[in-house]
mmCIF file of C-alpha atoms in Angstrom:
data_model
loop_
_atom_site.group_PDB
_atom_site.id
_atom_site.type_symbol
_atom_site.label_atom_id
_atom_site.label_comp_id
_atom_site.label_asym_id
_atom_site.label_seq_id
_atom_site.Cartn_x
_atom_site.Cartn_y
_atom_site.Cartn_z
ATOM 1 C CA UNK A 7 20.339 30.371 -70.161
ATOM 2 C CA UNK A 8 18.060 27.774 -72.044
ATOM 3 C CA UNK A 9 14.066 27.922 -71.996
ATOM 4 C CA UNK A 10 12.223 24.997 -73.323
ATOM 5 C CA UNK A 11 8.683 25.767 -74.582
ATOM 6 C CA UNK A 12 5.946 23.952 -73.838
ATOM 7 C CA UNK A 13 2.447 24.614 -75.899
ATOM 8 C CA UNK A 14 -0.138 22.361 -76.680
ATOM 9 C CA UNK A 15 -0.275 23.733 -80.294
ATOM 10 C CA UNK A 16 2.288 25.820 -82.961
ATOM 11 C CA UNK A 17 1.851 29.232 -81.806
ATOM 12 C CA UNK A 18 3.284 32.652 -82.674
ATOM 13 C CA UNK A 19 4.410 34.978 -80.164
ATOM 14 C CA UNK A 20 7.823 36.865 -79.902
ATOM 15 C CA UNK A 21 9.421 36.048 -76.803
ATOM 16 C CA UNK A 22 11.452 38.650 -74.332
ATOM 17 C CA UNK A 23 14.666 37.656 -71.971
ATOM 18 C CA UNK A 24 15.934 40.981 -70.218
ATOM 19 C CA UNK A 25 19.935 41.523 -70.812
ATOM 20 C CA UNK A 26 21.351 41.729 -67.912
ATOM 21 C CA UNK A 27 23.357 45.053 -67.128
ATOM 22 C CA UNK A 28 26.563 42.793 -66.824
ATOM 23 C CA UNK A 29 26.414 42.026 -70.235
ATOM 24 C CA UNK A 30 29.387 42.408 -71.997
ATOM 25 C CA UNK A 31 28.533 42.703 -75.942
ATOM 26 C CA UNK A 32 25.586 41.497 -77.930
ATOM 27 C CA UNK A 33 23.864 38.638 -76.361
ATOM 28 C CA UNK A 34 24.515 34.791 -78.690
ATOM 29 C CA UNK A 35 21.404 33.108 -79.508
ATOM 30 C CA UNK A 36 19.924 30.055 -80.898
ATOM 31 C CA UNK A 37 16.928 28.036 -81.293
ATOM 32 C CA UNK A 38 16.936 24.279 -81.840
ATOM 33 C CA UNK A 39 20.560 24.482 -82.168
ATOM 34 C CA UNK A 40 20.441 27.352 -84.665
ATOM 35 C CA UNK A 41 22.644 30.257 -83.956
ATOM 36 C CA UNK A 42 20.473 33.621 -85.051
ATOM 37 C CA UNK A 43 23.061 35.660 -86.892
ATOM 38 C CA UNK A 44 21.742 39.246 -85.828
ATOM 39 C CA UNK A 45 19.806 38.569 -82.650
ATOM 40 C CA UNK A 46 16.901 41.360 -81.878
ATOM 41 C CA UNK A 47 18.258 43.620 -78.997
ATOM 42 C CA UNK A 48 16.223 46.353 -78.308
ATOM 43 C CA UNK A 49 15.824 48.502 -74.608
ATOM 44 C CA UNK A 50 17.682 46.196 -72.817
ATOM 45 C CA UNK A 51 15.441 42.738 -73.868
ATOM 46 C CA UNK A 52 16.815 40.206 -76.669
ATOM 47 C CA UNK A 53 13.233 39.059 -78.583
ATOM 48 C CA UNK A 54 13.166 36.176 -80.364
ATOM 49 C CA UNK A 55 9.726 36.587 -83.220
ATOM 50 C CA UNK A 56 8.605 33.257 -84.507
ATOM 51 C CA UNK A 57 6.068 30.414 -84.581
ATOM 52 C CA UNK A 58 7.231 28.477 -81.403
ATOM 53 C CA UNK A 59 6.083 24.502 -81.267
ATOM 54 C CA UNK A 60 6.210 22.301 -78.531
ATOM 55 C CA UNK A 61 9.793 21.446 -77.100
ATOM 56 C CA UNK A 62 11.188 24.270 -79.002
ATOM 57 C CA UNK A 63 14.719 25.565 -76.902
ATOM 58 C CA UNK A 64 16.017 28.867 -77.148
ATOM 59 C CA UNK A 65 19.603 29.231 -75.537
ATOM 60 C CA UNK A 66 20.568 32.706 -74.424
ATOM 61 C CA UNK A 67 24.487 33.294 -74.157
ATOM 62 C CA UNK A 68 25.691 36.803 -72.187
ATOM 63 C CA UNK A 69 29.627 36.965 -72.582
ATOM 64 C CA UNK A 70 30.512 39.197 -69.556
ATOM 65 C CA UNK A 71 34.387 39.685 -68.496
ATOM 66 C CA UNK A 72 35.891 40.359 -65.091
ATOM 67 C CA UNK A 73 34.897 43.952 -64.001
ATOM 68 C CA UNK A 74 35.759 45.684 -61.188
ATOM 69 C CA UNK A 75 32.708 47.615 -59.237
ATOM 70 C CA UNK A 76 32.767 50.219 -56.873
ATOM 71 C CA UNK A 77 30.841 49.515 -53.525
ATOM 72 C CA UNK A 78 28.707 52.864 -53.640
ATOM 73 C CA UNK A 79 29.393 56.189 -55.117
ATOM 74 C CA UNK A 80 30.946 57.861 -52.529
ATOM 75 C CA UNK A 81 33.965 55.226 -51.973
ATOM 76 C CA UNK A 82 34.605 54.924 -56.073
ATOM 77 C CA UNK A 83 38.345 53.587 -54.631
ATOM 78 C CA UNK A 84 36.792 50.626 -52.636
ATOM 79 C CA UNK A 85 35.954 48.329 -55.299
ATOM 80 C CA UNK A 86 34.983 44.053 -55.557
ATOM 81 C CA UNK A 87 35.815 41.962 -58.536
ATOM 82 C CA UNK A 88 32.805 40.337 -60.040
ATOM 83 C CA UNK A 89 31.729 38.416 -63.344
ATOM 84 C CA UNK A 90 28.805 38.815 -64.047
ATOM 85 C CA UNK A 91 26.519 38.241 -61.518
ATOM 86 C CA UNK A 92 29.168 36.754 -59.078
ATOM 87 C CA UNK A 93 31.413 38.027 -56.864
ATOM 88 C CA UNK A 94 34.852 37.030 -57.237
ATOM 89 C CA UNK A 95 37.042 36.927 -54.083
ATOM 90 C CA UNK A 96 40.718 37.782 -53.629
ATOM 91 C CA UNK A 97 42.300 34.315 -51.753
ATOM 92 C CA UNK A 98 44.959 36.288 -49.783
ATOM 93 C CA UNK A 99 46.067 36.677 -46.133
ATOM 94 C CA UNK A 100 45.559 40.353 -46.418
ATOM 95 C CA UNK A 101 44.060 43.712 -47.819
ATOM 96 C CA UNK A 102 44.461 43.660 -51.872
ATOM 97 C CA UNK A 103 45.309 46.797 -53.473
ATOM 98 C CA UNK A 104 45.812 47.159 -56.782
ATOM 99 C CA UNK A 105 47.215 49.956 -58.673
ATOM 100 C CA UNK A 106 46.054 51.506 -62.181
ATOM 101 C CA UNK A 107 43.094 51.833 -64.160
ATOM 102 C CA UNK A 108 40.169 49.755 -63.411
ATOM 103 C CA UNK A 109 39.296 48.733 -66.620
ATOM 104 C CA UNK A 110 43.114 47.546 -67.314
ATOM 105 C CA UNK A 111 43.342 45.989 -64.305
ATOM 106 C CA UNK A 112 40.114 44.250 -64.877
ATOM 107 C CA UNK A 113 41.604 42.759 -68.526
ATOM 108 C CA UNK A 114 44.501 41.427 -66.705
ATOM 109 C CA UNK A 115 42.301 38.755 -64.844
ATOM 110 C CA UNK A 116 41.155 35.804 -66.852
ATOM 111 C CA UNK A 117 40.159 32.104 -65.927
ATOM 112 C CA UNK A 118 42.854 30.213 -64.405
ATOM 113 C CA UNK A 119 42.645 27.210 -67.489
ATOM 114 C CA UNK A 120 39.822 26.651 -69.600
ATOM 115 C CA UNK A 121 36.596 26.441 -67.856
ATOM 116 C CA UNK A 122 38.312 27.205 -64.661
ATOM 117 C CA UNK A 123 35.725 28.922 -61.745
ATOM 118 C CA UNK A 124 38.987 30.505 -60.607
ATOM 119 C CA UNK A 125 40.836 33.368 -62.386
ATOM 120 C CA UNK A 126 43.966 34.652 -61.567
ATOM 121 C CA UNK A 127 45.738 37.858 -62.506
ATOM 122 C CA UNK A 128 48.563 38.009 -65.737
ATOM 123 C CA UNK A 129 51.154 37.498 -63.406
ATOM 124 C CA UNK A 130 49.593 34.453 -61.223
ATOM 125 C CA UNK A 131 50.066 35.955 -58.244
ATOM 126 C CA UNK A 132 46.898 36.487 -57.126
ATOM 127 C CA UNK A 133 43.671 34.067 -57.458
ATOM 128 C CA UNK A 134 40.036 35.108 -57.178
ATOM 129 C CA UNK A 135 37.195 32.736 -56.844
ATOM 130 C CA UNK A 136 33.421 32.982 -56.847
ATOM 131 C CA UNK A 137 32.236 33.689 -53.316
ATOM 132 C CA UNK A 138 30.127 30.711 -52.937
ATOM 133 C CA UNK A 139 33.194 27.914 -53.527
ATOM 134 C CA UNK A 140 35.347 29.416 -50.708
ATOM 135 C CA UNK A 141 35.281 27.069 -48.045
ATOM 136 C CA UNK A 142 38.027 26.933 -45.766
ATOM 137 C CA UNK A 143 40.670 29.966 -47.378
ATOM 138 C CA UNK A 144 41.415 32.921 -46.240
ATOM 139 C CA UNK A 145 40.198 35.672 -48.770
ATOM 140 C CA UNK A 146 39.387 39.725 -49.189
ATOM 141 C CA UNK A 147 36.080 41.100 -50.451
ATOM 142 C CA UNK A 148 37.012 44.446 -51.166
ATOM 143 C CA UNK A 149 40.314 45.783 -52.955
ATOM 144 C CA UNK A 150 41.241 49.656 -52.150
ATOM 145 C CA UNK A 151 42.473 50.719 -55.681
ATOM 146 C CA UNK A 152 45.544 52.917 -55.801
ATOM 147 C CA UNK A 153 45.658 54.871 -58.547
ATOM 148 C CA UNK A 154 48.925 55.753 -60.672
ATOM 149 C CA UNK A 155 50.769 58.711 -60.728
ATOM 150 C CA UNK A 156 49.768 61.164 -63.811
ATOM 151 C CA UNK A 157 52.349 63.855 -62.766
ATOM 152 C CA UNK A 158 55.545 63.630 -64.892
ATOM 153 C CA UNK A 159 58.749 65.169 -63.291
#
């Protein structure tokens, strides 16, 4: 996220930008192309304290990684894919269900190649892709998660 300030005259003020509950990790930010090494996070808000001038630009970075989400408390085995704000789609012919631990599962997904809008799983066999690029595939919202066996025999 970048905001460019605009004032008519140097002026100091510290300036809020709410972290988004997706975040994933301390937020990277810089000003004027300087990265601040221990960025001010406090109750959820980065704040940036300083004398801002005219054209001044703060960029606001928010790593996030592939999580999977429940769709409502009471269905906690019904889950969609989503990064950060977006929701990731499964492009398949049929019901996805994967099988483990959510939070594995979700490190198993990464971008497809380097600043790739699709990510696939570690074994390529399934792609996901932001909602708003499908066009014309066929594709699953929600996966039913199947959790392992714990019982040893």
């Amino acid at each position: 996220t970048q905001f460019v300030i605009e004032t008519a005259k140097p002026i100091k003020f510290g300036f809020n930008v709410r972290v988004p509950a997706w975040t994933n990790g301390t937020p990277t930010v810089a000003v004027n192309g300087i990265r601040i090494a221990r960025p001010n996070v406090l109750h959820g808000f980065v704040r940036i304290d300083r004398t801002w001038h005219k054209g001044d630009i703060a960029n606001i970075e928010f790593p996030t990684t592939p999580r999977f989400e429940p769709i409502d408390p009471q269905s906690p085995d019904i889950v969609a894919l989503m990064y950060g704000p977006l929701l990731l789609v499964a492009l398949a012919d049929k019901d996805v269900q994967p099988t483990g631990d959510l939070k594995i599962l979700s490190s198993s997904i990464a971008p497809a190649s380097p600043g790739a809008t699709d990510f696939v799983t570690s074994d390529r066999r399934l792609t996901f892709r932001p909602f708003y690029l499908v066009r014309d595939e066929r594709y699953t919202t929600y996966c039913r998660v199947r959790e392992l066996s714990t019982s040893r025999r």
